[in-house]
Amino acid sequence: MSGGRRKNDTFKQIHEKGDIKMELLEAIKSRRSVRAYKPDPVSEEVLTELLEVARWAPSATNTQPWEFFVLTGNALEDLNHATTANIREGMKPNPDIAALETPPKGPYATRQQKFFKQILDLVKPEEGTNKMQNWFEMSASNYNAPALIIIVADKSAPGWFIFDIGIVTQTIALAAQEYGLGTCILGDTAAYPDCVRRVTGIPESKRIIIGIAVGYPDWDDPLNSLQTGREPVEKLVTWCRTAETR
């Protein structure tokens, strides 16, 4: 039996079960960014299983424009040290995707500022730093998660690749919950691509897009008490029931 046939059979079996809908919806609604982790390592077996699931994410015309670099142990420690040093030295970010540094405006800026206030209320500044500086350093060190997945795309990838990368990123974040893992999607991982390339050997021919911190959540840490809201659906949806030209 072909792999495609097996996948179709599984799809049918899942959707014939009445409880799977609730499980999926609950996973979507309960997912949150985890910013404090237990020191327990995540095994390569579990990380491989997670990415085995994630590779089934949809992509435009099945181009699958993603590749994964998984950092653990000394490699991750070296990257955390290098990126944190850049933050402390005030080095300007230089991501492969320049749009990642475009500041939000209008309602997006308002939502971002609300988030900043929420997260900074939970950050404890270390000696010699303010809350914002300390938070930047925590993010640059991937919140000391025991594993980091870096998603890259070849520079030859079609123009819509960034949309597909977003899909596979969400897929990883949702699937991680099945393994008791928390995640935090981190644009800061891509802020200093030279650091990432020195540690990982990612070639210049590939764009470094996003990082995903992965680990077992420390729910006792105040950072993980943050709960962000969402705009009501009524503000986001426009119903088009009659053609405007009629």
mmCIF file of C-alpha atoms in Angstrom:
data_model
loop_
_atom_site.group_PDB
_atom_site.id
_atom_site.type_symbol
_atom_site.label_atom_id
_atom_site.label_comp_id
_atom_site.label_asym_id
_atom_site.label_seq_id
_atom_site.Cartn_x
_atom_site.Cartn_y
_atom_site.Cartn_z
ATOM 1 C CA MET A 1 0.000 0.000 0.000
ATOM 2 C CA SER A 2 1.382 3.416 -0.940
ATOM 3 C CA GLY A 3 2.142 6.136 1.599
ATOM 4 C CA GLY A 4 -0.532 8.340 0.041
ATOM 5 C CA ARG A 5 -3.157 5.634 0.413
ATOM 6 C CA ARG A 6 -2.222 5.078 4.043
ATOM 7 C CA LYS A 7 -2.506 8.794 4.721
ATOM 8 C CA ASN A 8 -5.961 8.944 3.121
ATOM 9 C CA ASP A 9 -7.144 5.950 5.152
ATOM 10 C CA THR A 10 -5.922 7.594 8.353
ATOM 11 C CA PHE A 11 -7.680 10.846 7.426
ATOM 12 C CA LYS A 12 -10.936 8.960 6.931
ATOM 13 C CA GLN A 13 -10.598 7.012 10.181
ATOM 14 C CA ILE A 14 -9.842 10.152 12.192
ATOM 15 C CA HIS A 15 -12.831 12.029 10.847
ATOM 16 C CA GLU A 16 -15.144 9.115 11.535
ATOM 17 C CA LYS A 17 -14.324 9.456 15.251
ATOM 18 C CA GLY A 18 -16.612 11.868 17.020
ATOM 19 C CA ASP A 19 -14.106 13.093 19.618
ATOM 20 C CA ILE A 20 -11.282 14.210 17.340
ATOM 21 C CA LYS A 21 -12.968 17.505 16.460
ATOM 22 C CA MET A 22 -13.065 18.610 20.069
ATOM 23 C CA GLU A 23 -9.434 17.565 20.591
ATOM 24 C CA LEU A 24 -8.259 19.563 17.594
ATOM 25 C CA LEU A 25 -10.236 22.674 18.480
ATOM 26 C CA GLU A 26 -9.016 22.500 22.060
ATOM 27 C CA ALA A 27 -5.401 22.239 20.877
ATOM 28 C CA ILE A 28 -5.825 25.351 18.743
ATOM 29 C CA LYS A 29 -7.482 27.383 21.493
ATOM 30 C CA SER A 30 -5.201 26.237 24.319
ATOM 31 C CA ARG A 31 -1.878 26.737 22.530
ATOM 32 C CA ARG A 32 0.201 29.481 24.066
ATOM 33 C CA SER A 33 3.780 30.729 23.885
ATOM 34 C CA VAL A 34 5.865 29.070 26.591
ATOM 35 C CA ARG A 35 8.680 31.259 27.927
ATOM 36 C CA ALA A 36 9.999 29.147 30.798
ATOM 37 C CA TYR A 37 11.077 25.512 30.545
ATOM 38 C CA LYS A 38 12.175 22.702 32.773
ATOM 39 C CA PRO A 39 15.814 21.677 32.262
ATOM 40 C CA ASP A 40 14.763 18.190 31.116
ATOM 41 C CA PRO A 41 16.110 17.459 27.623
ATOM 42 C CA VAL A 42 13.797 16.581 24.752
ATOM 43 C CA SER A 43 14.990 13.362 23.148
ATOM 44 C CA GLU A 44 15.968 13.257 19.492
ATOM 45 C CA GLU A 45 13.378 10.511 19.074
ATOM 46 C CA VAL A 46 10.566 12.805 20.220
ATOM 47 C CA LEU A 47 11.835 15.722 18.126
ATOM 48 C CA THR A 48 12.038 13.458 15.091
ATOM 49 C CA GLU A 49 8.470 12.259 15.650
ATOM 50 C CA LEU A 50 7.337 15.872 15.962
ATOM 51 C CA LEU A 51 8.921 16.837 12.648
ATOM 52 C CA GLU A 52 7.623 13.655 11.032
ATOM 53 C CA VAL A 53 4.135 14.937 11.796
ATOM 54 C CA ALA A 54 4.915 18.525 10.814
ATOM 55 C CA ARG A 55 6.179 17.608 7.357
ATOM 56 C CA TRP A 56 2.575 16.825 6.385
ATOM 57 C CA ALA A 57 1.708 20.525 6.626
ATOM 58 C CA PRO A 58 0.147 21.898 3.430
ATOM 59 C CA SER A 59 2.100 24.068 1.011
ATOM 60 C CA ALA A 60 1.256 25.786 -2.256
ATOM 61 C CA THR A 61 1.369 23.222 -5.093
ATOM 62 C CA ASN A 62 3.132 20.902 -2.619
ATOM 63 C CA THR A 63 6.427 22.775 -2.961
ATOM 64 C CA GLN A 64 7.341 22.072 0.716
ATOM 65 C CA PRO A 65 9.839 24.962 0.900
ATOM 66 C CA TRP A 66 11.058 24.188 4.424
ATOM 67 C CA GLU A 67 14.093 22.577 6.000
ATOM 68 C CA PHE A 68 14.756 22.126 9.708
ATOM 69 C CA PHE A 69 17.924 22.566 11.747
ATOM 70 C CA VAL A 70 17.540 21.236 15.291
ATOM 71 C CA LEU A 71 19.839 22.584 17.989
ATOM 72 C CA THR A 72 20.396 21.014 21.397
ATOM 73 C CA GLY A 73 23.233 20.771 23.908
ATOM 74 C CA ASN A 74 26.435 22.723 23.320
ATOM 75 C CA ALA A 75 25.351 23.980 19.906
ATOM 76 C CA LEU A 76 22.308 25.678 21.406
ATOM 77 C CA GLU A 77 24.332 27.054 24.311
ATOM 78 C CA ASP A 78 26.848 28.577 21.884
ATOM 79 C CA LEU A 79 24.078 30.207 19.850
ATOM 80 C CA ASN A 80 22.373 31.587 22.951
ATOM 81 C CA HIS A 81 25.661 33.054 24.152
ATOM 82 C CA ALA A 82 26.426 34.679 20.787
ATOM 83 C CA THR A 83 23.000 36.235 20.247
ATOM 84 C CA THR A 84 22.768 37.481 23.826
ATOM 85 C CA ALA A 85 26.180 39.117 23.424
ATOM 86 C CA ASN A 86 24.895 40.916 20.328
ATOM 87 C CA ILE A 87 21.923 42.235 22.293
ATOM 88 C CA ARG A 88 24.154 43.511 25.092
ATOM 89 C CA GLU A 89 26.450 45.217 22.598
ATOM 90 C CA GLY A 90 23.491 46.916 20.939
ATOM 91 C CA MET A 91 24.152 45.293 17.573
ATOM 92 C CA LYS A 92 21.449 46.055 15.027
ATOM 93 C CA PRO A 93 19.512 42.983 13.799
ATOM 94 C CA ASN A 94 20.110 41.987 10.183
ATOM 95 C CA PRO A 95 17.632 39.195 9.345
ATOM 96 C CA ASP A 96 17.628 37.463 5.970
ATOM 97 C CA ILE A 97 14.015 38.579 5.555
ATOM 98 C CA ALA A 98 14.156 42.362 5.976
ATOM 99 C CA ALA A 99 10.391 42.592 6.541
ATOM 100 C CA LEU A 100 10.868 40.897 9.917
ATOM 101 C CA GLU A 101 12.233 44.204 11.212
ATOM 102 C CA THR A 102 9.366 46.360 9.890
ATOM 103 C CA PRO A 103 7.658 47.939 12.931
ATOM 104 C CA PRO A 104 3.882 47.548 13.189
ATOM 105 C CA LYS A 105 1.591 50.543 12.781
ATOM 106 C CA GLY A 106 -1.984 51.446 13.672
ATOM 107 C CA PRO A 107 -3.994 48.762 15.504
ATOM 108 C CA TYR A 108 -1.093 46.314 15.213
ATOM 109 C CA ALA A 109 1.160 48.666 17.161
ATOM 110 C CA THR A 110 -1.565 49.092 19.778
ATOM 111 C CA ARG A 111 -1.853 45.334 20.254
ATOM 112 C CA GLN A 112 1.916 44.996 20.421
ATOM 113 C CA GLN A 113 2.211 47.685 23.107
ATOM 114 C CA LYS A 114 -0.466 45.951 25.161
ATOM 115 C CA PHE A 115 1.525 42.717 24.907
ATOM 116 C CA PHE A 116 4.742 44.493 25.930
ATOM 117 C CA LYS A 117 3.062 45.784 29.080
ATOM 118 C CA GLN A 118 1.719 42.322 29.924
ATOM 119 C CA ILE A 119 5.027 40.528 29.457
ATOM 120 C CA LEU A 120 7.141 43.177 31.187
ATOM 121 C CA ASP A 121 4.909 43.001 34.256
ATOM 122 C CA LEU A 122 6.111 39.400 34.599
ATOM 123 C CA VAL A 123 9.822 39.958 33.908
ATOM 124 C CA LYS A 124 12.202 40.357 36.826
ATOM 125 C CA PRO A 125 15.143 42.583 35.856
ATOM 126 C CA GLU A 126 18.598 41.284 36.662
ATOM 127 C CA GLU A 127 21.172 43.521 38.290
ATOM 128 C CA GLY A 128 22.385 46.135 35.837
ATOM 129 C CA THR A 129 19.517 45.726 33.369
ATOM 130 C CA ASN A 130 16.001 47.053 32.977
ATOM 131 C CA LYS A 131 12.973 44.880 32.298
ATOM 132 C CA MET A 132 12.961 45.442 28.543
ATOM 133 C CA GLN A 133 16.673 44.680 28.233
ATOM 134 C CA ASN A 134 16.302 41.550 30.337
ATOM 135 C CA TRP A 135 13.362 40.352 28.247
ATOM 136 C CA PHE A 136 15.294 40.933 25.016
ATOM 137 C CA GLU A 137 18.139 38.833 26.388
ATOM 138 C CA MET A 138 15.766 36.074 27.475
ATOM 139 C CA SER A 139 14.256 35.973 24.003
ATOM 140 C CA ALA A 140 17.700 36.030 22.374
ATOM 141 C CA SER A 141 18.643 32.993 24.456
ATOM 142 C CA ASN A 142 15.459 31.218 23.328
ATOM 143 C CA TYR A 143 14.167 31.281 26.911
ATOM 144 C CA ASN A 144 16.734 28.583 27.731
ATOM 145 C CA ALA A 145 14.600 25.915 26.097
ATOM 146 C CA PRO A 146 16.446 22.585 25.762
ATOM 147 C CA ALA A 147 15.821 22.445 22.008
ATOM 148 C CA LEU A 148 15.463 24.910 19.161
ATOM 149 C CA ILE A 149 14.076 24.196 15.699
ATOM 150 C CA ILE A 150 15.270 26.659 13.068
ATOM 151 C CA ILE A 151 13.262 26.707 9.850
ATOM 152 C CA VAL A 152 15.058 27.762 6.686
ATOM 153 C CA ALA A 153 14.096 28.069 3.032
ATOM 154 C CA ASP A 154 16.329 27.934 -0.010
ATOM 155 C CA LYS A 155 16.693 31.271 -1.789
ATOM 156 C CA SER A 156 15.333 29.600 -4.916
ATOM 157 C CA ALA A 157 12.004 28.894 -3.167
ATOM 158 C CA PRO A 158 8.890 30.388 -4.841
ATOM 159 C CA GLY A 159 7.728 33.810 -3.679
ATOM 160 C CA TRP A 160 4.897 32.439 -1.555
ATOM 161 C CA PHE A 161 7.254 30.349 0.582
ATOM 162 C CA ILE A 162 6.908 32.620 3.617
ATOM 163 C CA PHE A 163 3.211 31.748 3.844
ATOM 164 C CA ASP A 164 4.019 28.035 3.750
ATOM 165 C CA ILE A 165 6.666 28.469 6.456
ATOM 166 C CA GLY A 166 3.971 29.998 8.647
ATOM 167 C CA ILE A 167 1.775 26.955 8.117
ATOM 168 C CA VAL A 168 4.464 24.443 9.061
ATOM 169 C CA THR A 169 5.430 26.570 12.068
ATOM 170 C CA GLN A 170 1.883 26.458 13.427
ATOM 171 C CA THR A 171 1.740 22.730 12.717
ATOM 172 C CA ILE A 172 4.830 22.164 14.866
ATOM 173 C CA ALA A 173 3.414 24.296 17.687
ATOM 174 C CA LEU A 174 0.122 22.397 17.710
ATOM 175 C CA ALA A 175 1.616 18.924 17.335
ATOM 176 C CA ALA A 176 4.094 19.575 20.159
ATOM 177 C CA GLN A 177 1.225 19.583 22.646
ATOM 178 C CA GLU A 178 0.598 15.906 21.918
ATOM 179 C CA TYR A 179 4.031 15.180 23.419
ATOM 180 C CA GLY A 180 3.530 17.384 26.471
ATOM 181 C CA LEU A 181 5.845 19.984 24.958
ATOM 182 C CA GLY A 182 5.550 23.733 24.920
ATOM 183 C CA THR A 183 6.839 26.018 22.188
ATOM 184 C CA CYS A 184 7.617 29.654 21.567
ATOM 185 C CA ILE A 185 7.827 30.953 18.007
ATOM 186 C CA LEU A 186 10.782 33.333 17.873
ATOM 187 C CA GLY A 187 11.571 35.870 15.200
ATOM 188 C CA ASP A 188 14.598 36.841 17.292
ATOM 189 C CA THR A 189 16.275 33.586 16.267
ATOM 190 C CA ALA A 190 16.570 35.017 12.759
ATOM 191 C CA ALA A 191 17.737 38.466 13.896
ATOM 192 C CA TYR A 192 21.446 37.641 13.691
ATOM 193 C CA PRO A 193 21.863 35.147 10.844
ATOM 194 C CA ASP A 194 25.667 35.308 10.967
ATOM 195 C CA CYS A 195 25.593 33.894 14.504
ATOM 196 C CA VAL A 196 23.246 31.122 13.441
ATOM 197 C CA ARG A 197 25.385 30.207 10.434
ATOM 198 C CA ARG A 198 28.577 30.077 12.486
ATOM 199 C CA VAL A 199 27.028 27.584 14.890
ATOM 200 C CA THR A 200 24.969 25.488 12.464
ATOM 201 C CA GLY A 201 26.743 25.694 9.125
ATOM 202 C CA ILE A 202 23.563 26.826 7.366
ATOM 203 C CA PRO A 203 24.786 27.999 3.934
ATOM 204 C CA GLU A 204 24.242 31.471 2.512
ATOM 205 C CA SER A 205 22.014 29.883 -0.136
ATOM 206 C CA LYS A 206 19.300 29.380 2.490
ATOM 207 C CA ARG A 207 17.267 32.040 4.271
ATOM 208 C CA ILE A 208 16.919 31.728 8.036
ATOM 209 C CA ILE A 209 13.236 32.391 8.644
ATOM 210 C CA ILE A 210 12.111 31.563 12.182
ATOM 211 C CA GLY A 211 13.017 29.671 15.333
ATOM 212 C CA ILE A 212 10.815 27.548 17.575
ATOM 213 C CA ALA A 213 11.891 26.962 21.165
ATOM 214 C CA VAL A 214 10.793 23.500 22.317
ATOM 215 C CA GLY A 215 10.744 21.980 25.781
ATOM 216 C CA TYR A 216 8.716 20.834 28.755
ATOM 217 C CA PRO A 217 6.920 23.855 30.266
ATOM 218 C CA ASP A 218 7.671 25.067 33.769
ATOM 219 C CA TRP A 219 4.153 26.073 34.716
ATOM 220 C CA ASP A 220 5.308 27.409 38.084
ATOM 221 C CA ASP A 221 7.255 30.221 36.424
ATOM 222 C CA PRO A 222 5.281 33.506 36.327
ATOM 223 C CA LEU A 223 6.255 34.026 32.674
ATOM 224 C CA ASN A 224 3.959 31.161 31.746
ATOM 225 C CA SER A 225 0.967 32.787 33.418
ATOM 226 C CA LEU A 226 0.623 35.272 30.567
ATOM 227 C CA GLN A 227 -2.642 34.958 28.677
ATOM 228 C CA THR A 228 -3.227 37.117 25.634
ATOM 229 C CA GLY A 229 -6.633 37.895 24.189
ATOM 230 C CA ARG A 230 -7.895 37.957 20.621
ATOM 231 C CA GLU A 231 -10.013 40.409 18.690
ATOM 232 C CA PRO A 232 -13.709 39.416 18.523
ATOM 233 C CA VAL A 233 -14.643 37.661 15.320
ATOM 234 C CA GLU A 234 -17.198 40.385 14.536
ATOM 235 C CA LYS A 235 -14.337 42.878 14.067
ATOM 236 C CA LEU A 236 -12.436 40.589 11.719
ATOM 237 C CA VAL A 237 -15.065 39.202 9.362
ATOM 238 C CA THR A 238 -16.859 40.921 6.500
ATOM 239 C CA TRP A 239 -19.744 38.940 5.002
ATOM 240 C CA CYS A 240 -20.191 39.410 1.245
ATOM 241 C CA ARG A 241 -23.656 38.070 0.500
ATOM 242 C CA THR A 242 -24.516 40.267 -2.469
ATOM 243 C CA ALA A 243 -22.181 41.335 -5.273
ATOM 244 C CA GLU A 244 -21.233 45.024 -4.984
ATOM 245 C CA THR A 245 -21.741 45.532 -8.737
ATOM 246 C CA ARG A 246 -25.433 44.610 -8.683
#
